PDB file of C-alpha atoms and ligand atoms in Angstrom:
ATOM      1  CA  MET A  18      -6.489  83.731  69.264  1.00 81.00           C
ATOM      2  CA  VAL A  19      -6.883  83.753  65.508  1.00 93.00           C
ATOM      3  CA  GLU A  20      -6.211  87.139  63.973  1.00 95.00           C
ATOM      4  CA  THR A  21      -8.189  88.241  60.950  1.00 96.00           C
ATOM      5  CA  LEU A  22      -6.100  91.367  60.628  1.00 97.00           C
ATOM      6  CA  ARG A  23      -2.591  92.217  61.748  1.00 98.00           C
ATOM      7  CA  VAL A  24      -0.963  95.594  61.246  1.00 98.00           C
ATOM      8  CA  ASN A  25       2.818  95.551  61.708  1.00 98.00           C
ATOM      9  CA  ASN A  26       4.901  98.642  62.347  1.00 98.00           C
ATOM     10  CA  LEU A  27       2.838 100.816  60.038  1.00 98.00           C
ATOM     11  CA  LYS A  28       4.255 104.172  59.049  1.00 98.00           C
ATOM     12  CA  LYS A  29       2.962 106.836  56.718  1.00 98.00           C
ATOM     13  CA  THR A  30       4.565 110.159  55.989  1.00 98.00           C
ATOM     14  CA  TYR A  31       3.223 112.954  53.816  1.00 96.00           C
ATOM     15  CA  GLY A  32       6.163 115.111  52.890  1.00 93.00           C
ATOM     16  CA  GLY A  33       7.677 115.922  56.256  1.00 91.00           C
ATOM     17  CA  LEU A  34       4.528 115.083  58.205  1.00 96.00           C
ATOM     18  CA  GLU A  35       4.461 111.762  60.062  1.00 97.00           C
ATOM     19  CA  ALA A  36       0.768 110.884  60.064  1.00 98.00           C
ATOM     20  CA  VAL A  37       1.300 107.319  61.350  1.00 98.00           C
ATOM     21  CA  ARG A  38       4.466 106.603  63.287  1.00 98.00           C
ATOM     22  CA  GLY A  39       4.977 102.869  63.636  1.00 98.00           C
ATOM     23  CA  ILE A  40       1.810 101.260  64.924  1.00 98.00           C
ATOM     24  CA  SER A  41       1.069  97.547  65.383  1.00 98.00           C
ATOM     25  CA  PHE A  42      -2.158  95.863  66.408  1.00 97.00           C
ATOM     26  CA  GLY A  43      -4.222  92.740  65.771  1.00 97.00           C
ATOM     27  CA  VAL A  44      -7.945  92.209  65.260  1.00 97.00           C
ATOM     28  CA  GLU A  45      -9.297  88.907  66.523  1.00 96.00           C
ATOM     29  CA  GLU A  46     -11.446  86.819  64.220  1.00 96.00           C
ATOM     30  CA  GLY A  47     -15.153  87.302  64.900  1.00 96.00           C
ATOM     31  CA  SER A  48     -14.634  90.379  67.059  1.00 96.00           C
ATOM     32  CA  ILE A  49     -15.752  93.985  66.813  1.00 97.00           C
ATOM     33  CA  PHE A  50     -12.669  96.135  67.111  1.00 97.00           C
ATOM     34  CA  GLY A  51     -12.522  99.889  67.600  1.00 96.00           C
ATOM     35  CA  LEU A  52      -9.928 102.426  66.532  1.00 95.00           C
ATOM     36  CA  ILE A  53     -10.390 105.706  68.372  1.00 92.00           C
ATOM     37  CA  GLY A  54      -8.455 108.851  69.092  1.00 90.00           C
ATOM     38  CA  PRO A  55      -8.672 112.620  68.758  1.00 88.00           C
ATOM     39  CA  ASN A  56      -8.694 114.445  65.432  1.00 86.00           C
ATOM     40  CA  GLY A  57      -5.471 114.132  63.499  1.00 91.00           C
ATOM     41  CA  ALA A  58      -4.445 110.955  65.377  1.00 93.00           C
ATOM     42  CA  GLY A  59      -3.980 108.965  62.162  1.00 94.00           C
ATOM     43  CA  LYS A  60      -7.140 106.843  62.216  1.00 93.00           C
ATOM     44  CA  THR A  61      -8.296 107.559  58.678  1.00 91.00           C
ATOM     45  CA  THR A  62      -4.787 107.189  57.308  1.00 94.00           C
ATOM     46  CA  THR A  63      -4.485 103.767  58.968  1.00 95.00           C
ATOM     47  CA  PHE A  64      -7.859 102.744  57.581  1.00 93.00           C
ATOM     48  CA  ASN A  65      -7.001 103.928  54.097  1.00 93.00           C
ATOM     49  CA  ILE A  66      -3.861 101.830  54.091  1.00 96.00           C
ATOM     50  CA  VAL A  67      -5.581  98.709  55.416  1.00 96.00           C
ATOM     51  CA  ALA A  68      -8.293  99.157  52.774  1.00 93.00           C
ATOM     52  CA  GLY A  69      -5.766  99.500  49.951  1.00 93.00           C
ATOM     53  CA  ALA A  70      -6.613 103.114  49.181  1.00 92.00           C
ATOM     54  CA  GLU A  71      -3.123 104.297  50.101  1.00 95.00           C
ATOM     55  CA  LYS A  72       0.302 102.711  50.288  1.00 96.00           C
ATOM     56  CA  PRO A  73       2.255 102.678  53.546  1.00 97.00           C
ATOM     57  CA  THR A  74       5.674 104.271  53.812  1.00 97.00           C
ATOM     58  CA  GLU A  75       6.701 101.281  55.917  1.00 98.00           C
ATOM     59  CA  GLY A  76       5.097  98.268  57.529  1.00 98.00           C
ATOM     60  CA  THR A  77       2.897  95.342  56.538  1.00 98.00           C
ATOM     61  CA  ILE A  78      -0.789  94.449  56.594  1.00 97.00           C
ATOM     62  CA  ILE A  79      -1.718  90.793  57.070  1.00 97.00           C
ATOM     63  CA  LEU A  80      -5.226  89.477  56.358  1.00 96.00           C
ATOM     64  CA  ASN A  81      -5.929  85.911  57.478  1.00 94.00           C
ATOM     65  CA  GLY A  82      -2.229  85.169  57.545  1.00 94.00           C
ATOM     66  CA  GLU A  83      -1.485  86.586  54.088  1.00 95.00           C
ATOM     67  CA  ASP A  84       0.505  89.685  53.346  1.00 97.00           C
ATOM     68  CA  ILE A  85      -1.883  92.047  51.566  1.00 96.00           C
ATOM     69  CA  THR A  86       0.257  95.189  51.781  1.00 96.00           C
ATOM     70  CA  GLY A  87      -0.251  97.338  48.700  1.00 93.00           C
ATOM     71  CA  LEU A  88      -3.099  95.287  47.160  1.00 94.00           C
ATOM     72  CA  SER A  89      -5.768  97.400  45.478  1.00 91.00           C
ATOM     73  CA  THR A  90      -9.179  98.038  46.992  1.00 88.00           C
ATOM     74  CA  ASP A  91     -10.755  95.888  44.247  1.00 85.00           C
ATOM     75  CA  ASN A  92      -8.507  92.934  44.933  1.00 89.00           C
ATOM     76  CA  LEU A  93      -9.092  93.264  48.647  1.00 90.00           C
ATOM     77  CA  TYR A  94     -12.848  93.275  48.060  1.00 86.00           C
ATOM     78  CA  LYS A  95     -12.513  90.007  46.187  1.00 83.00           C
ATOM     79  CA  ILE A  96     -10.815  88.349  49.121  1.00 87.00           C
ATOM     80  CA  GLY A  97     -13.393  89.550  51.594  1.00 88.00           C
ATOM     81  CA  LEU A  98     -12.205  92.899  52.892  1.00 92.00           C
ATOM     82  CA  VAL A  99     -15.081  95.340  52.542  1.00 88.00           C
ATOM     83  CA  ARG A 100     -15.013  98.991  53.381  1.00 85.00           C
ATOM     84  CA  THR A 101     -18.046 101.207  53.632  1.00 78.00           C
ATOM     85  CA  PHE A 102     -17.931 104.351  51.562  1.00 61.00           C
ATOM     86  CA  GLN A 103     -20.097 107.342  51.065  1.00 51.00           C
ATOM     87  CA  LEU A 104     -22.351 106.487  48.154  1.00 51.00           C
ATOM     88  CA  SER A 105     -20.678 107.408  44.906  1.00 53.00           C
ATOM     89  CA  HIS A 106     -22.369 109.261  42.098  1.00 51.00           C
ATOM     90  CA  GLU A 107     -23.393 106.421  39.850  1.00 62.00           C
ATOM     91  CA  TYR A 108     -24.770 104.441  42.760  1.00 82.00           C
ATOM     92  CA  ALA A 109     -26.876 107.463  43.670  1.00 86.00           C
ATOM     93  CA  LYS A 110     -28.644 107.014  40.331  1.00 89.00           C
ATOM     94  CA  MET A 111     -29.555 103.427  41.037  1.00 92.00           C
ATOM     95  CA  THR A 112     -32.361 102.324  43.305  1.00 95.00           C
ATOM     96  CA  ALA A 113     -31.701 100.983  46.776  1.00 95.00           C
ATOM     97  CA  LEU A 114     -32.419  97.475  45.508  1.00 95.00           C
ATOM     98  CA  GLU A 115     -30.079  97.858  42.531  1.00 93.00           C
ATOM     99  CA  ASN A 116     -27.321  99.121  44.809  1.00 92.00           C
ATOM    100  CA  LEU A 117     -27.472  95.901  46.754  1.00 92.00           C
ATOM    101  CA  MET A 118     -27.613  93.705  43.669  1.00 91.00           C
ATOM    102  CA  VAL A 119     -24.570  95.425  42.201  1.00 87.00           C
ATOM    103  CA  ALA A 120     -22.622  94.822  45.416  1.00 85.00           C
ATOM    104  CA  ALA A 121     -23.137  91.086  44.969  1.00 82.00           C
ATOM    105  CA  SER A 122     -22.163  91.090  41.311  1.00 64.00           C
ATOM    106  CA  ASP A 123     -18.759  92.522  42.189  1.00 58.00           C
ATOM    107  CA  GLN A 124     -17.979  89.326  44.016  1.00 54.00           C
ATOM    108  CA  PRO A 125     -15.311  86.893  42.828  1.00 49.00           C
ATOM    109  CA  GLY A 126     -15.997  84.564  39.953  1.00 48.00           C
ATOM    110  CA  GLU A 127     -19.421  85.997  39.267  1.00 50.00           C
ATOM    111  CA  LYS A 128     -19.680  87.231  35.736  1.00 51.00           C
ATOM    112  CA  ILE A 129     -17.006  85.541  33.752  1.00 48.00           C
ATOM    113  CA  PHE A 130     -17.456  82.003  34.882  1.00 51.00           C
ATOM    114  CA  MET A 131     -21.222  81.859  35.133  1.00 51.00           C
ATOM    115  CA  ASN A 132     -22.074  83.673  31.919  1.00 55.00           C
ATOM    116  CA  TRP A 133     -19.903  81.496  29.740  1.00 59.00           C
ATOM    117  CA  PHE A 134     -20.875  78.146  30.993  1.00 60.00           C
ATOM    118  CA  SER A 135     -24.419  78.126  32.110  1.00 66.00           C
ATOM    119  CA  PRO A 136     -27.206  80.596  31.381  1.00 70.00           C
ATOM    120  CA  LYS A 137     -29.359  78.596  33.757  1.00 74.00           C
ATOM    121  CA  SER A 138     -27.003  79.119  36.638  1.00 73.00           C
ATOM    122  CA  VAL A 139     -26.901  82.824  35.774  1.00 73.00           C
ATOM    123  CA  ALA A 140     -30.675  82.952  36.116  1.00 79.00           C
ATOM    124  CA  ASP A 141     -30.529  80.959  39.338  1.00 81.00           C
ATOM    125  CA  ARG A 142     -27.817  83.191  40.657  1.00 79.00           C
ATOM    126  CA  GLU A 143     -29.788  86.322  39.786  1.00 83.00           C
ATOM    127  CA  LYS A 144     -32.768  84.950  41.620  1.00 87.00           C
ATOM    128  CA  GLU A 145     -30.585  84.208  44.599  1.00 88.00           C
ATOM    129  CA  VAL A 146     -29.059  87.702  44.527  1.00 90.00           C
ATOM    130  CA  LEU A 147     -32.511  89.290  44.275  1.00 93.00           C
ATOM    131  CA  GLY A 148     -33.683  87.185  47.206  1.00 93.00           C
ATOM    132  CA  ARG A 149     -30.704  88.147  49.266  1.00 91.00           C
ATOM    133  CA  ALA A 150     -31.111  91.843  48.392  1.00 94.00           C
ATOM    134  CA  LEU A 151     -34.790  91.833  49.389  1.00 96.00           C
ATOM    135  CA  GLU A 152     -33.958  90.000  52.584  1.00 93.00           C
ATOM    136  CA  SER A 153     -31.219  92.539  53.387  1.00 92.00           C
ATOM    137  CA  LEU A 154     -33.577  95.460  52.771  1.00 95.00           C
ATOM    138  CA  ASP A 155     -36.097  93.835  55.066  1.00 93.00           C
ATOM    139  CA  PHE A 156     -33.438  93.206  57.723  1.00 87.00           C
ATOM    140  CA  LEU A 157     -32.513  96.898  57.616  1.00 88.00           C
ATOM    141  CA  GLY A 158     -36.074  98.182  57.522  1.00 89.00           C
ATOM    142  CA  LEU A 159     -35.616  99.655  54.040  1.00 94.00           C
ATOM    143  CA  THR A 160     -38.221  97.630  52.165  1.00 97.00           C
ATOM    144  CA  GLN A 161     -40.495 100.629  51.667  1.00 97.00           C
ATOM    145  CA  VAL A 162     -37.730 102.544  49.843  1.00 97.00           C
ATOM    146  CA  LYS A 163     -36.375  99.678  47.723  1.00 96.00           C
ATOM    147  CA  ASN A 164     -37.330 101.406  44.445  1.00 97.00           C
ATOM    148  CA  GLU A 165     -36.156 104.877  45.479  1.00 97.00           C
ATOM    149  CA  LEU A 166     -32.975 106.219  43.908  1.00 95.00           C
ATOM    150  CA  ALA A 167     -30.225 105.911  46.468  1.00 93.00           C
ATOM    151  CA  GLY A 168     -29.421 109.594  46.004  1.00 92.00           C
ATOM    152  CA  ASN A 169     -32.873 110.501  47.316  1.00 94.00           C
ATOM    153  CA  LEU A 170     -32.558 108.540  50.557  1.00 91.00           C
ATOM    154  CA  SER A 171     -32.003 110.292  53.875  1.00 87.00           C
ATOM    155  CA  GLY A 172     -28.514 110.342  55.359  1.00 82.00           C
ATOM    156  CA  GLY A 173     -29.491 107.625  57.817  1.00 83.00           C
ATOM    157  CA  GLN A 174     -31.026 105.414  55.160  1.00 87.00           C
ATOM    158  CA  LYS A 175     -27.835 105.728  53.111  1.00 87.00           C
ATOM    159  CA  LYS A 176     -25.843 104.526  56.107  1.00 85.00           C
ATOM    160  CA  LEU A 177     -28.111 101.513  56.466  1.00 88.00           C
ATOM    161  CA  LEU A 178     -27.828 100.847  52.727  1.00 90.00           C
ATOM    162  CA  GLU A 179     -24.052 100.832  53.099  1.00 87.00           C
ATOM    163  CA  LEU A 180     -24.379  98.137  55.729  1.00 87.00           C
ATOM    164  CA  GLY A 181     -26.714  96.328  53.342  1.00 89.00           C
ATOM    165  CA  ARG A 182     -24.029  96.338  50.679  1.00 86.00           C
ATOM    166  CA  THR A 183     -21.711  94.467  53.031  1.00 85.00           C
ATOM    167  CA  MET A 184     -24.508  91.930  53.549  1.00 86.00           C
ATOM    168  CA  MET A 185     -24.452  91.116  49.834  1.00 87.00           C
ATOM    169  CA  THR A 186     -20.840  89.974  49.992  1.00 83.00           C
ATOM    170  CA  ASP A 187     -19.104  87.160  51.756  1.00 79.00           C
ATOM    171  CA  ALA A 188     -17.156  89.657  53.781  1.00 84.00           C
ATOM    172  CA  LYS A 189     -14.596  88.449  56.269  1.00 86.00           C
ATOM    173  CA  LEU A 190     -13.526  91.846  57.501  1.00 94.00           C
ATOM    174  CA  VAL A 191     -15.695  94.948  57.337  1.00 93.00           C
ATOM    175  CA  LEU A 192     -14.122  98.358  57.888  1.00 93.00           C
ATOM    176  CA  LEU A 193     -16.630 100.966  59.022  1.00 90.00           C
ATOM    177  CA  ASP A 194     -15.674 104.582  58.815  1.00 84.00           C
ATOM    178  CA  GLU A 195     -17.673 106.496  61.405  1.00 84.00           C
ATOM    179  CA  PRO A 196     -20.963 104.636  61.044  1.00 82.00           C
ATOM    180  CA  GLY A 197     -22.473 106.958  63.655  1.00 79.00           C
ATOM    181  CA  ALA A 198     -21.458 110.295  62.149  1.00 78.00           C
ATOM    182  CA  GLY A 199     -24.363 112.637  61.544  1.00 75.00           C
ATOM    183  CA  VAL A 200     -26.881 110.085  62.717  1.00 78.00           C
ATOM    184  CA  ASN A 201     -29.685 110.786  65.199  1.00 82.00           C
ATOM    185  CA  PRO A 202     -29.862 108.746  68.449  1.00 84.00           C
ATOM    186  CA  THR A 203     -32.684 106.477  67.289  1.00 84.00           C
ATOM    187  CA  LEU A 204     -30.932 105.564  64.093  1.00 83.00           C
ATOM    188  CA  MET A 205     -27.692 105.163  66.025  1.00 84.00           C
ATOM    189  CA  LEU A 206     -29.325 102.426  68.096  1.00 87.00           C
ATOM    190  CA  LYS A 207     -30.502 100.771  64.924  1.00 85.00           C
ATOM    191  CA  ILE A 208     -27.043 100.860  63.379  1.00 87.00           C
ATOM    192  CA  ILE A 209     -25.531  99.414  66.551  1.00 90.00           C
ATOM    193  CA  GLU A 210     -28.118  96.638  66.505  1.00 90.00           C
ATOM    194  CA  MET A 211     -27.397  95.872  62.835  1.00 88.00           C
ATOM    195  CA  ILE A 212     -23.633  95.726  63.351  1.00 91.00           C
ATOM    196  CA  ARG A 213     -24.081  93.381  66.301  1.00 93.00           C
ATOM    197  CA  LYS A 214     -26.470  91.173  64.340  1.00 89.00           C
ATOM    198  CA  LEU A 215     -24.141  90.980  61.365  1.00 89.00           C
ATOM    199  CA  ASN A 216     -21.303  90.076  63.723  1.00 93.00           C
ATOM    200  CA  GLN A 217     -23.245  87.394  65.569  1.00 93.00           C
ATOM    201  CA  GLU A 218     -25.329  85.933  62.776  1.00 88.00           C
ATOM    202  CA  ARG A 219     -22.931  86.202  59.865  1.00 85.00           C
ATOM    203  CA  GLY A 220     -19.656  86.035  61.702  1.00 90.00           C
ATOM    204  CA  TYR A 221     -18.267  89.218  60.147  1.00 92.00           C
ATOM    205  CA  THR A 222     -15.271  90.718  61.888  1.00 96.00           C
ATOM    206  CA  PHE A 223     -15.649  94.486  62.214  1.00 96.00           C
ATOM    207  CA  CYS A 224     -13.086  97.210  62.518  1.00 95.00           C
ATOM    208  CA  ILE A 225     -14.709 100.540  63.351  1.00 94.00           C
ATOM    209  CA  ILE A 226     -13.333 104.068  63.432  1.00 90.00           C
ATOM    210  CA  GLU A 227     -15.660 106.244  65.385  1.00 83.00           C
ATOM    211  CA  HIS A 228     -15.835 109.530  67.182  1.00 72.00           C
ATOM    212  CA  ASP A 229     -18.812 108.472  69.251  1.00 73.00           C
ATOM    213  CA  MET A 230     -17.450 106.820  72.394  1.00 77.00           C
ATOM    214  CA  ASP A 231     -20.827 105.351  73.300  1.00 80.00           C
ATOM    215  CA  LEU A 232     -21.083 103.430  70.060  1.00 84.00           C
ATOM    216  CA  ILE A 233     -17.605 102.039  70.580  1.00 90.00           C
ATOM    217  CA  ALA A 234     -18.265 101.234  74.245  1.00 90.00           C
ATOM    218  CA  ASP A 235     -21.447  99.442  73.293  1.00 90.00           C
ATOM    219  CA  LEU A 236     -19.978  97.304  70.519  1.00 94.00           C
ATOM    220  CA  CYS A 237     -16.247  96.836  70.820  1.00 95.00           C
ATOM    221  CA  GLU A 238     -14.491  94.238  72.908  1.00 88.00           C
ATOM    222  CA  GLN A 239     -11.080  95.636  72.133  1.00 93.00           C
ATOM    223  CA  VAL A 240     -10.020  99.178  71.268  1.00 96.00           C
ATOM    224  CA  VAL A 241      -6.787 100.824  70.246  1.00 95.00           C
ATOM    225  CA  VAL A 242      -6.379 104.499  71.076  1.00 94.00           C
ATOM    226  CA  LEU A 243      -4.255 106.514  68.680  1.00 94.00           C
ATOM    227  CA  ALA A 244      -2.846 109.975  69.282  1.00 93.00           C
ATOM    228  CA  GLU A 245      -0.388 111.834  67.105  1.00 94.00           C
ATOM    229  CA  GLY A 246       0.268 108.797  64.955  1.00 97.00           C
ATOM    230  CA  LYS A 247       1.125 106.449  67.807  1.00 97.00           C
ATOM    231  CA  ILE A 248      -0.700 103.957  69.963  1.00 97.00           C
ATOM    232  CA  LEU A 249      -1.458 105.568  73.291  1.00 94.00           C
ATOM    233  CA  THR A 250      -2.955 102.468  74.853  1.00 95.00           C
ATOM    234  CA  GLU A 251      -5.168  99.499  74.076  1.00 96.00           C
ATOM    235  CA  GLY A 252      -7.590  97.298  75.953  1.00 95.00           C
ATOM    236  CA  THR A 253     -11.289  97.132  76.687  1.00 94.00           C
ATOM    237  CA  MET A 254     -13.251 100.364  76.549  1.00 91.00           C
ATOM    238  CA  ASP A 255     -13.579 100.269  80.348  1.00 91.00           C
ATOM    239  CA  GLN A 256      -9.811 100.074  80.644  1.00 93.00           C
ATOM    240  CA  VAL A 257      -8.952 102.790  78.151  1.00 91.00           C
ATOM    241  CA  ARG A 258     -11.578 105.355  79.119  1.00 86.00           C
ATOM    242  CA  VAL A 259     -10.096 105.748  82.607  1.00 88.00           C
ATOM    243  CA  ASN A 260      -6.525 105.907  81.308  1.00 91.00           C
ATOM    244  CA  GLU A 261      -5.058 109.309  82.098  1.00 90.00           C
ATOM    245  CA  LYS A 262      -3.204 109.607  78.806  1.00 90.00           C
ATOM    246  CA  VAL A 263      -6.478 108.997  76.985  1.00 88.00           C
ATOM    247  CA  ILE A 264      -8.335 111.572  79.050  1.00 85.00           C
ATOM    248  CA  ASP A 265      -5.542 114.068  78.330  1.00 87.00           C
ATOM    249  CA  ALA A 266      -5.503 113.310  74.626  1.00 85.00           C
ATOM    250  CA  TYR A 267      -9.260 113.739  74.361  1.00 80.00           C
ATOM    251  CA  PHE A 268      -9.950 116.562  76.728  1.00 72.00           C
ATOM    252  CA  GLY A 269      -6.605 118.310  76.575  1.00 70.00           C
ATOM    253  CA  GLY A 270      -6.990 118.662  72.823  1.00 52.00           C
ATOM    254  CA  ASP A 271      -9.712 118.582  70.269  1.00 50.00           C
ATOM    255  CA  LEU A 272     -12.445 116.166  71.248  1.00 47.00           C
ATOM    256  CA  ALA A 273     -12.661 113.587  68.457  1.00 47.00           C
TER     257      ALA A 273
HETATM  258  N1  LIG B 307      -3.284 113.211  52.109  1.00 65.79           N
HETATM  259  C1  LIG B 307      -2.683 113.857  53.119  1.00 65.79           C
HETATM  260  N2  LIG B 307      -1.699 114.759  52.881  1.00 65.79           N
HETATM  261  C2  LIG B 307      -1.074 115.392  53.886  1.00 65.79           C
HETATM  262  N3  LIG B 307      -1.373 115.219  55.180  1.00 65.79           N
HETATM  263  C3  LIG B 307      -2.356 114.351  55.492  1.00 65.79           C
HETATM  264  C4  LIG B 307      -3.055 113.617  54.482  1.00 65.79           C
HETATM  265  N4  LIG B 307      -3.966 112.809  55.102  1.00 65.79           N
HETATM  266  C5  LIG B 307      -3.827 113.040  56.403  1.00 65.79           C
HETATM  267  N5  LIG B 307      -2.870 113.949  56.654  1.00 65.79           N
HETATM  268  C6  LIG B 307      -2.441 114.413  57.982  1.00 65.79           C
HETATM  269  O1  LIG B 307      -2.115 113.269  58.748  1.00 65.79           O
HETATM  270  C7  LIG B 307      -2.536 113.433  60.103  1.00 65.79           C
HETATM  271  C8  LIG B 307      -3.485 112.286  60.467  1.00 65.79           C
HETATM  272  O2  LIG B 307      -4.684 112.478  59.757  1.00 65.79           O
HETATM  273  P1  LIG B 307      -5.902 111.451  59.796  1.00 65.79           P
HETATM  274  O3  LIG B 307      -5.405 110.086  59.547  1.00 65.79           O
HETATM  275  O4  LIG B 307      -6.954 111.961  58.903  1.00 65.79           O
HETATM  276  O5  LIG B 307      -6.360 111.570  61.328  1.00 65.79           O
HETATM  277  P2  LIG B 307      -7.758 111.177  62.000  1.00 65.79           P
HETATM  278  O6  LIG B 307      -8.545 110.365  61.040  1.00 65.79           O
HETATM  279  O7  LIG B 307      -7.379 110.420  63.231  1.00 65.79           O
HETATM  280  O8  LIG B 307      -8.440 112.450  62.353  1.00 65.79           O
HETATM  281  C9  LIG B 307      -3.156 114.809  60.187  1.00 65.79           C
HETATM  282  O9  LIG B 307      -2.172 115.701  60.650  1.00 65.79           O
HETATM  283  C10 LIG B 307      -3.538 115.112  58.766  1.00 65.79           C
HETATM  284  O10 LIG B 307      -3.544 116.488  58.528  1.00 65.79           O
HETATM  285 MG1  LIG B 308     -10.427 110.800  60.263  1.00 65.79          MG
END
C-alpha cells in the first residue's frame, strides 16, 4: 500500500495537558480515511498539526514520503495538502465565483512565472481558471449563486463552496473538518456524494474528522478512533463500531 500520509508518534502538550499522547497512523493513497472519537479526544489538535497550523511537541508527519513536520499551511498548500476552513472575512466579500478563482491563483508557480514571461499564457490561464470555476460551481449545484457574495450564502452553500475551493487546486490530500456539522440531511447526502465523486473522479485522498458516524460509515474505508489523546482502535467502520472500548468511549462519555 502506498501511503499519502503517515503520522509517527505524534504528541502535543499544552502546558501540563497532554492533548495527543503518541499516536501513529497511515492514510492510503486514493482512500477516504476517517478520524473519529468523542469530544476532547485530540482530533482537531491532530488535524491542526498535520495541516501546519500548529507544531507538534514530538513526532513526525510524512506526506508522500517526505517529512513535512513544521511546514507552514501555505507551503503545505503548495505541495497539495488542502484543508477546508470556515470562510474568512475577506473571502466573504468576494462572490462565490471569485472565491473559486482565488483558490486557483494560490497554486504554485502561478503569478510570478506566468506574468513575467507571457501575457498570452496569463490570459489563457485565466480563461482556464474561469472555466474550471464555472464547471466546479455547476458540479456543486451552485451556478445560480455564482455572483452572490460568499458571506450571503447559506451555511450549506458555504460548505459546498469550500469543497469547490479544493476542486480548483491539484490537491493530493484534502483534510475535511466536520463537513457534516450543522448540515441538514438532504445537504448531507449531497456533500457525501461530492466527496465520493472527488475521490473517484479526481483521485483526491481524503482525511475526514467527523462527529456524524453515518457520514463516516458511508464514506470511509478505514477509520482511527481516538480517545483521550490515544488510539483506541482502528479498522473498518463495521469493525470499530462494535468494539466495546469504542462503545464505552462514545456512550460512557460525551457523544462526539
Ligand atoms: N490551544 C489549546 N490550549 C489548551 N488546551 C487545548 C488547546 N487545544 C485543545 N486543547 C485541549 O486538548 C484536548 C483535545 O482537544 P481537541 O483536539 O480539540 O479534541 P477533539 O477535536 O477531539 O474534540 C482537549 O482537552 C482540549 O481542551
Ligand atoms: Mg474538535
